[in-house]
Structures are given as C-alpha cells and as structure tokens.
XYZ file of C-alpha atoms in Angstrom:
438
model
C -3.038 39.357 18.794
C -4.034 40.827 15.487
C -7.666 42.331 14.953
C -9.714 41.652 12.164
C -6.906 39.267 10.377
C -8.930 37.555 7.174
C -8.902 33.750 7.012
C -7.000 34.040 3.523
C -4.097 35.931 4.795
C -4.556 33.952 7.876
C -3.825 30.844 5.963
C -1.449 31.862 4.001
C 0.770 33.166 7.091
C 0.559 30.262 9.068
C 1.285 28.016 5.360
C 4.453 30.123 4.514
C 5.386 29.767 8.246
C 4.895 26.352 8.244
C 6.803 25.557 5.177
C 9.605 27.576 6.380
C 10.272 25.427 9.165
C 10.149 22.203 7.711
C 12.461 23.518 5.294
C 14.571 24.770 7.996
C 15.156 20.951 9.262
C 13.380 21.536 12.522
C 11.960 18.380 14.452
C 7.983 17.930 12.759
C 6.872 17.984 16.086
C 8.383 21.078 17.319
C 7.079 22.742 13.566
C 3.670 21.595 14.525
C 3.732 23.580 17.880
C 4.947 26.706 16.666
C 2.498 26.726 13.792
C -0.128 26.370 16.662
C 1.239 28.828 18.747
C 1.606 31.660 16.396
C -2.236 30.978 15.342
C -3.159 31.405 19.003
C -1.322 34.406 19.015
C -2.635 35.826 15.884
C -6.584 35.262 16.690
C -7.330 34.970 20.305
C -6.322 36.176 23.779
C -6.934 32.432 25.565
C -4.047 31.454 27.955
C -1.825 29.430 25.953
C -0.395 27.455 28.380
C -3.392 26.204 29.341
C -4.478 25.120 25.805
C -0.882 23.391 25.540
C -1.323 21.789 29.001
C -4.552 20.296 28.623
C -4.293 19.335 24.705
C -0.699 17.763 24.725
C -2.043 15.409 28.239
C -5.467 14.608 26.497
C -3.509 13.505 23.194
C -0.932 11.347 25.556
C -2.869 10.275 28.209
C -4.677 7.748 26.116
C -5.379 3.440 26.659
C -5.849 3.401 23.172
C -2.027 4.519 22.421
C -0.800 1.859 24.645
C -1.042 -0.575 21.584
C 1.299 1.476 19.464
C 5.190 1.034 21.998
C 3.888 -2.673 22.107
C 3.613 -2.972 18.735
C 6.711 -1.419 17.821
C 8.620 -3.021 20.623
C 7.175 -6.662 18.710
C 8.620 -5.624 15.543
C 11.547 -4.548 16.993
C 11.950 -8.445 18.586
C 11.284 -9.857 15.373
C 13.506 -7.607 13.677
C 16.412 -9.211 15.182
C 15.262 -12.905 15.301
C 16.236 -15.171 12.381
C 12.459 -15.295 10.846
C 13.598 -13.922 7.530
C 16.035 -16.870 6.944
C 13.432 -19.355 8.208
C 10.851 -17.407 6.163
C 12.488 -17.726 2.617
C 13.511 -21.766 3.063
C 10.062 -22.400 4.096
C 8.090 -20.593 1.309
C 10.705 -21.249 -1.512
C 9.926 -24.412 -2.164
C 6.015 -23.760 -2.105
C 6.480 -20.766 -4.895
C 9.118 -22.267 -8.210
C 5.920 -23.478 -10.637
C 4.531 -19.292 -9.889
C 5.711 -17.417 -12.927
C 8.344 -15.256 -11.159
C 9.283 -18.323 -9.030
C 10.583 -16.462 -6.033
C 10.219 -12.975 -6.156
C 6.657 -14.104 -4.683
C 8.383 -14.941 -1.415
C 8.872 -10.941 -1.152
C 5.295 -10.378 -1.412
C 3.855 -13.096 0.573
C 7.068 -12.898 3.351
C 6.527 -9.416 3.657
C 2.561 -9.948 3.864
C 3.512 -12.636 6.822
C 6.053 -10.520 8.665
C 3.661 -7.732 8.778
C 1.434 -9.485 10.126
C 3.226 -9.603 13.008
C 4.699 -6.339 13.198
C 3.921 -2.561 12.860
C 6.392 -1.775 10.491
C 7.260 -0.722 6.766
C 11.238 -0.267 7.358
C 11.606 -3.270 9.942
C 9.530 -6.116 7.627
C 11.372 -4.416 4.102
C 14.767 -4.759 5.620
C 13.733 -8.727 7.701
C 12.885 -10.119 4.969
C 15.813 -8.050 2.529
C 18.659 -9.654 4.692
C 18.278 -12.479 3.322
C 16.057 -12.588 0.429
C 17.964 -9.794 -1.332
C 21.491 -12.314 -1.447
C 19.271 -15.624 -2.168
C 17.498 -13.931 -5.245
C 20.907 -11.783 -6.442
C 22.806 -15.519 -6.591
C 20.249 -17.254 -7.977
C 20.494 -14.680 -11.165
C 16.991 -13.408 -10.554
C 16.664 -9.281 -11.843
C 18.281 -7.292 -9.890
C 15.301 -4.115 -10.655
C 12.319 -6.580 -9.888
C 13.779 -8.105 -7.095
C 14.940 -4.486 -5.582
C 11.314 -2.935 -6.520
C 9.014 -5.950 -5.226
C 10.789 -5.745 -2.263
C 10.594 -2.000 -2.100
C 6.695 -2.700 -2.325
C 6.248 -5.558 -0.529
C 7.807 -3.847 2.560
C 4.832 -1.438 2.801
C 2.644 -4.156 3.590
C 3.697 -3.576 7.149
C 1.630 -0.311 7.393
C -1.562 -2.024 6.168
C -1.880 -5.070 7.286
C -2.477 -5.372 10.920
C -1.202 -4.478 13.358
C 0.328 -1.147 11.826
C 1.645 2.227 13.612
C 0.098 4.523 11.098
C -3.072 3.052 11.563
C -3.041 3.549 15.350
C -2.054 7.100 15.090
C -4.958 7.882 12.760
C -7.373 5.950 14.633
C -6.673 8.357 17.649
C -6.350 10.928 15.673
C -9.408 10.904 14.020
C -10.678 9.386 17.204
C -12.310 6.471 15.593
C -12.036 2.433 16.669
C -8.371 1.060 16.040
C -9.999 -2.092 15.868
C -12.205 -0.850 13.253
C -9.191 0.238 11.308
C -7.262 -2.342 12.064
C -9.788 -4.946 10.694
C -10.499 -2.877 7.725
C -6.893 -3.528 6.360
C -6.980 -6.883 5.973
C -8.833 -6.913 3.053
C -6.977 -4.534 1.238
C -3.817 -5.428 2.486
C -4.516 -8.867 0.213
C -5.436 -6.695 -2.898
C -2.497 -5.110 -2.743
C -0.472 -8.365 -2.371
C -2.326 -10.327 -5.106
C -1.710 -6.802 -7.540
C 1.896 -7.130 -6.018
C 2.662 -10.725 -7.389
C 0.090 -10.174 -10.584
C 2.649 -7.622 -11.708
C 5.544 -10.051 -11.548
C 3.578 -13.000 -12.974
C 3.124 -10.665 -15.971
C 6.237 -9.096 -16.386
C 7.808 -12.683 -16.181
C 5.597 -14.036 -18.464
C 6.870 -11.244 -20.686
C 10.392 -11.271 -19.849
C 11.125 -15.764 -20.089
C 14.410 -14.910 -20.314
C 15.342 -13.334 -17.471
C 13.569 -16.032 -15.034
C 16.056 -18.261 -13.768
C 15.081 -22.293 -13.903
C 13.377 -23.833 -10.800
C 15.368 -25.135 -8.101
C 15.352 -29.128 -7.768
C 12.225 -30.252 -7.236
C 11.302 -31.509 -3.721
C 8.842 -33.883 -2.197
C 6.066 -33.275 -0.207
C 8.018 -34.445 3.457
C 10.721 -32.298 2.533
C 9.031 -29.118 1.581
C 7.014 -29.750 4.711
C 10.108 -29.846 7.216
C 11.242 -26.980 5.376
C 7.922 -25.140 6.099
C 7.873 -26.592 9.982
C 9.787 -23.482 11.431
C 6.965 -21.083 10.306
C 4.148 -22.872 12.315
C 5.200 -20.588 15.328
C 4.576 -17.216 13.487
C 1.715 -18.219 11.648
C 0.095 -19.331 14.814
C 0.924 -15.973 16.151
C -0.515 -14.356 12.933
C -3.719 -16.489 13.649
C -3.864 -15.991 17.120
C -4.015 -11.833 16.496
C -6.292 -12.353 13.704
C -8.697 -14.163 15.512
C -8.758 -12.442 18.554
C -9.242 -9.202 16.416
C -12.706 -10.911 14.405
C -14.312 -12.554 17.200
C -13.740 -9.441 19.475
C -11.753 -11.534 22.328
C -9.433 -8.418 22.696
C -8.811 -5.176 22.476
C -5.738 -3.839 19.943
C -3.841 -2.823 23.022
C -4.071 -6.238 24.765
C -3.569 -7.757 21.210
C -0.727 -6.004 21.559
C 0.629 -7.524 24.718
C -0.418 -10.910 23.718
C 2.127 -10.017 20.484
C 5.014 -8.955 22.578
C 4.931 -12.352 24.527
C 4.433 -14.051 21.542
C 7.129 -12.462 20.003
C 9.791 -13.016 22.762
C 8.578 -16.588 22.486
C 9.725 -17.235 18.908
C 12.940 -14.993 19.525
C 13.725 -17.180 22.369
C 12.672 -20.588 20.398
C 14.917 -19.669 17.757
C 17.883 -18.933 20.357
C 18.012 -15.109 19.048
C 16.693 -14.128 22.417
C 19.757 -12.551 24.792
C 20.224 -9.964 27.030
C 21.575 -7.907 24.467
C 19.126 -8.133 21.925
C 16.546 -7.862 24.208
C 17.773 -4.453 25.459
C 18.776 -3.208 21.884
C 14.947 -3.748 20.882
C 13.300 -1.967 23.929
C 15.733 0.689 23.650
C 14.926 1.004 19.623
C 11.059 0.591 20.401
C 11.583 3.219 23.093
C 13.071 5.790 20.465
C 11.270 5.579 18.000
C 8.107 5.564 20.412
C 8.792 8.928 21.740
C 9.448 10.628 18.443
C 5.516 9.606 17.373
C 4.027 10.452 20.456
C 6.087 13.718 20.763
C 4.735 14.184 16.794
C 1.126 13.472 18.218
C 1.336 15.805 20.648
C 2.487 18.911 18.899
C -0.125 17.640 15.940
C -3.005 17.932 18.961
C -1.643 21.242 20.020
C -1.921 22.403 17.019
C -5.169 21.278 15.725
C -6.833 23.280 18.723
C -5.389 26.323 17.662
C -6.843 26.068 14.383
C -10.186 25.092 16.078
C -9.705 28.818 17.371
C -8.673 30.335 13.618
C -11.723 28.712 11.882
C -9.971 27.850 9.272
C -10.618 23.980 9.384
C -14.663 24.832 9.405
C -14.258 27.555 7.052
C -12.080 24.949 4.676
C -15.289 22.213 5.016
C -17.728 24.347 4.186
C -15.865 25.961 0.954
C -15.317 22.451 -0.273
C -19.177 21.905 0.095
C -19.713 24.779 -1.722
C -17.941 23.213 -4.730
C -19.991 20.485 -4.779
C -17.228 17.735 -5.316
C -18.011 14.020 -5.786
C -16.607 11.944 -3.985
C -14.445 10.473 -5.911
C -13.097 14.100 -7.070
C -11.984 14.857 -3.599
C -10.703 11.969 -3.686
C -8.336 12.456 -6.337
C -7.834 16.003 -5.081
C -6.738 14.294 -2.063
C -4.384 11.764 -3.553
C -2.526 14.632 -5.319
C -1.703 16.363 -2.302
C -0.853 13.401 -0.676
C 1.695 12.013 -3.268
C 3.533 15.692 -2.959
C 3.206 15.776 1.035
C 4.530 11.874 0.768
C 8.179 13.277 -1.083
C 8.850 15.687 1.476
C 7.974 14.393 4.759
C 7.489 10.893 6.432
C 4.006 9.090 6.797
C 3.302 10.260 10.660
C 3.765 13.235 9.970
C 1.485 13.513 6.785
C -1.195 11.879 9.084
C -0.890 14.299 11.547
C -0.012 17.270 9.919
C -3.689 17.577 7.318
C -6.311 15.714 9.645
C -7.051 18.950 11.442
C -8.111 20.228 7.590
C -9.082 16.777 5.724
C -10.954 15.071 8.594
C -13.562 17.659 8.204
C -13.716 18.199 4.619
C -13.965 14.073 4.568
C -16.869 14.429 6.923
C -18.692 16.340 4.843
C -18.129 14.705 1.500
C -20.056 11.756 3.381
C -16.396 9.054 3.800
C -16.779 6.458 6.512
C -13.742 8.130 8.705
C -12.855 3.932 8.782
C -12.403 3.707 4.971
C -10.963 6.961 4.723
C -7.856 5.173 7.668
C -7.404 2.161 4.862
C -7.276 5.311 1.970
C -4.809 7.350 4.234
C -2.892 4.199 4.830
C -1.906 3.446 1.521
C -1.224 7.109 0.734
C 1.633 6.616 3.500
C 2.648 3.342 1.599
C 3.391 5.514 -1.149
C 5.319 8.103 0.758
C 7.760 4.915 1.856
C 8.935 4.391 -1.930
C 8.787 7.714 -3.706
C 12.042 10.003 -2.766
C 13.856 11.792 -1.628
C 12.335 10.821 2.013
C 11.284 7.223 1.121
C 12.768 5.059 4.082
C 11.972 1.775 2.123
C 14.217 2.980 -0.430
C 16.965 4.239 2.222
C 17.100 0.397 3.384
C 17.202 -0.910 0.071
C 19.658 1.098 -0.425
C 22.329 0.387 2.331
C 21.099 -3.042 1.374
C 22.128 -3.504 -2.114
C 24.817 -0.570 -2.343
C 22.845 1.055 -5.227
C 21.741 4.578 -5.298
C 18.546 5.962 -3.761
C 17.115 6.875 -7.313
C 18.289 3.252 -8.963
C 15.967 2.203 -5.969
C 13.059 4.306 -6.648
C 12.679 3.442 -10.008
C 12.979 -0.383 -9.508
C 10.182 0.680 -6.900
C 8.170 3.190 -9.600
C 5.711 -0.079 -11.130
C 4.755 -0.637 -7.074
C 4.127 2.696 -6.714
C 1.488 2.827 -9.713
C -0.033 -0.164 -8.264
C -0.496 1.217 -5.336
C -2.056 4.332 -6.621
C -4.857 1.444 -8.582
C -5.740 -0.089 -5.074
C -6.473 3.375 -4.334
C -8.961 3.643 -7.161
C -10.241 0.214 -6.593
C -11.457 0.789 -2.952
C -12.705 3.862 -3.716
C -14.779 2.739 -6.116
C -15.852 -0.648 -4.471
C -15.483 0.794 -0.295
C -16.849 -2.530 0.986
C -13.184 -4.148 0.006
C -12.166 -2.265 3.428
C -15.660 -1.925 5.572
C -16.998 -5.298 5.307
C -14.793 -6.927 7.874
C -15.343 -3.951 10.019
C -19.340 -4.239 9.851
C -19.555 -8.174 10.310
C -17.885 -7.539 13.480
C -19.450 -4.399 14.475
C -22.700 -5.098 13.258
C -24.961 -1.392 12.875
C-alpha cells in the first residue's frame, strides 16, 4: 500500500493502467478487476478477497438479472425464425405511397423486431437478411438502404426489452421497469427522425426512388400482413403487461421466451437444432455480460475506497455546470468511449464516476438510462468497434468504413434525440410516472 498517494496521481495511475490494458486486448472484464485491485492495493490494507467475494456474489446474485439470459435467449429464437421474411411482405405493401417507399420497412421492422428482442446486432442483421437483397433488386440506394438499416438496428437497445438497459438499471440500481418503460417514448422519436430523414432525402433525391410496386387491394395486403398478428400480439402482450404493472421485467421475460418458441415453432423454424444453437448463443453471450458486471462491481468498490468517485462529484459541483453542459460534457466522452469499446462495457466502465456526478447535477437516474442508452446506440455505428456496421458488413460485402458513412446521417440524428430529451425530459419520464405515480 502506498502512504499519502494524492487523488491526482492516484487517478492518473489507475487511468494510464487502465488504458494500457484495454489496449493490450485483454478481456474488459478481467481489465476492470485489475484496475480495482491495484486501487485496493494502492490505498487501503482491507482483505481483498473478501471485497472480491462479497462484491462479485452481490452483483450476480440478483432476481433482477434474471430478465437479461431470457431476454437474450428470446432474441436469439427469433433470430433464427423466418420473421424477417414475413416482416418485409407484410409491411411492404402498407409503406409504397411513403416518400422512400420501402426503406421505411427498415425503420418500422427494426422498431417491431426490437420489440421483441434485446438486441442491436440480432434485429440489424433479422431484418438485413432479407431486406438488404429485396431493396438492392428493387434498385433502391445502396448508401440509404445500408445506413437506415445501420440505424434502424439500434432500435433494439431502446426499445423494450433491451440488454443495456437491464445492465444499467442494476447498475445504477434503479427500477428496470422504470427504464424499460421510459424507452418507449423515445424509442418512437428516434424512429419517426429515422424515416423523416429518408422522406426528405427522397423528396430531394426523385430520381433515385424506384416506382411503387403494383398496387394491391385491401384483402390482399391484409393476407400479406396476417403472419405478423403473432408477433405483434407478443409485442402487445409485453407492452401491456409492462403499463398496467401485471409483471415484473423478469417474468416479462419468461412470458417472451414462451412466446417466442411459440412463433418459432408456428412458423416450423423450431428444431432440435435450432433450439440448442440459440440457448447455447444466449448462454455465451450471457456469461461474457455478467462476467463484465462483475469485474465492473469489483471495481467500483475499490474506488469507493480511493475517493475518487466522491472527490470527482464534488469538483464538478464546484464548477457549477448546467445541466445541459454536463450534458454535453458527457456526450463527448461518450462518443470517444463508444469508438473504442462496446456499449456494456461503456455502461459499466464510467457509472462508478458519472452516476455520482449525475446525482448531483440533479438527473432523474431513469432519464439519465434512456440518455445512456442512446449514447450506446451510437457506439453500434461509429467504428472501428461498431458491431452494426460489422454485420452490415459481412452482409453486403462492402467495407467497414463504406458502412459507417452510409450510417454517419443516423448517427447525427441520433446525437438530436439526445438534445431533444434533454431539453424536453418528460419525452422519457412520463410513461414511467403514470405508472409509478409519486
């Protein structure tokens, strides 16, 4: 232990040692815990196994994280049903008189599909498989059609249920229901800003919109629309049970996965195979978040021990920042943390530091999750460790940074939902209030 160490050279220690590992390729997780454990050893004597012991069970042993390998395991059933090809014949014919014609059916598919899943790489690349090939042969552009989809796929994060949302919710140890609720809202802004932008640019651009498909009547777009009824009354079903408080996210959960294996089996995708390739998937990727949580709750009690975190709050009090300055302080760092590592980690990595400086700038911690959120939308689409772009990529065959800036216009709107429910907050708390009245 070291005697008298400052909090400045403190900080910068444990900063330059954290940077070196990440850019040493070392698991996040396993970065997290060393950072932790070389704080402990620079400013206190406590047993350190101890501290690990009790933090990493306290993090795991948790009801509330039973949601989040449900949730994944339900977007890992989906993932591998044929929902995506059902998806686009069903909303195409709904969409041709929409300036854009059916780029919206990116948007609004993704917006459905995330709906019932948890997440950003699963609904970008469901609803890619086939939407990518439809819009390429109809002679749609190939940039708009690559970048809305690049968007669109983020939707997964923010509207419920979503993965980051859960982790922040514990992390920050506030109501995932409350969270959960308060993305709805914004999840919609960011869809209606989604197909705004390609209503304008197609209104500017009339000669790169191909001509409508043949026109259809009612009955026919109907029975072309009749294989979504199941998922939508799964979508309703979670959404209702959410508002009126009939259950909690983890049983919504469980009422998903049935529901889930329910349309995968309707829709014959439902084997033995499949079934064990998305448990084992769910499984995988479960782990590596949980193992991520629990070196993130390791570490944020050894910095309970530096005092950095406290020291931090009050020295952004003392600046006497508006909100909406730490605000954009806050999106700046989290555009550069969202190019170099992936959205869990940037959730668990600063709320040992943020949470408290959020606290005392006077954020509902509930807005703040819908503000985070989108942040981690960002991190999806901006390289070199977007993994919306990665998908697109294998996808389509082009290059990451071809990708990125079909994706750049859906990055900037992303950034203006940012500004918009900062400046109007009730966009993301209202739903959260009318059910949790006071």
């Amino acid at each position: 232990m070291v005697e008298h160490l400052g909090l400045v050279p403190l900080s910068i220690i444990l900063l330059m040692l954290l940077v070196a590992i990440l850019a040493s390729g070392v698991w996040i997780a396993i970065g997290l815990g060393l950072v932790g454990l070389a704080a402990m050893l620079l400013t206190t004597d406590v047993p350190i196994g101890q501290v690990l012991a009790t933090t990493v069970w306290s993090a795991s042993a948790s009801w509330t994280l039973a949601a989040l390998p449900l949730f994944i395991w339900m977007g890992e059933i989906l993932f591998r049903t044929r929902l995506s090809e059902e998806m686009f014949r069903g909303l195409a014919p709904w969409l041709q008189w929409l300036p854009g014609r059916l780029l919206h059916v990116n948007v609004i598919g993704c917006g459905i599909f995330a709906a019932v899943s948890g997440s950003s790489a699963a609904t970008c690349a469901t609803i890619g498989k086939i939407a990518l090939p439809e819009l390429d042969k109809r002679g749609y552009d190939k940039g708009l059609a690559l970048g809305s989809l690049a968007g669109s796929g983020t939707l997964g994060l923010l509207i419920p249920p979503s993965i980051p949302m859960v982790v922040y919710a514990v992390t920050a140890n506030v109501s995932v229901l409350q969270v959960f609720l308060a993305g709805f809202l914004p999840g919609l802004l960011v869809m209606g800003l989604y197909s705004g932008y390609i209503i304008l640019w197609s209104l500017l651009n009339p000669g790169k919109t191909p001509p409508r498909d043949p026109p259809m009547s009612l009955r026919m777009k109907l029975q072309a629309s009749s294989k979504l009824a199941p998922c939508l009354l799964l979508i309703l079903g979670v959404f209702l049970s959410l508002v009126l408080g009939l259950a909690t996210a983890t049983e919504c959960a469980a009422w998903g996965v049935l529901g889930a294996l329910a349309l995968a089996a309707w829709s014959r995708t439902l084997t033995w195979e499949t079934f064990v390739q998305s448990l084992m998937s769910a499984t995988r990727l479960s782990c590596m978040i949980m193992l991520i949580i629990a070196g993130a709750a390791f570490t944020t009690a050894a910095m309970a021990y530096t005092g950095i975190p406290v020291a931090l709050a009050e020295w952004v009090q003392g600046l006497n920042l508006t909100p909406g300055k730490l605000a954009l302080a806050l999106t700046v760092m989290y555009i550069i943390l969202g190019c170099l590592i992936d959205g869990i980690s940037m959730i668990v990595l600063t709320a040992v530091i943020v949470l408290p400086m959020v606290k005392q700038a006077g954020f509902d911690l509930v807005w703040f999750g819908v503000y985070l959120v989108i942040h981690v939308e960002m991190a999806q689409i901006t390289p070199p460790v977007g993994f919306n772009l990665f998908v697109l990529q294998n996808m389509s065959g082009r290059d990451t940074w071809t990708v990125a800036k079909a994706a750049f216009p859906f990055f900037v709107l992303l950034n203006i939902a940012v500004i918009i429910i900062t400046m109007f907050p009730e966009i993301a708390l209202v739903l959260p209030r009318y059910v949790f009245p006071g």
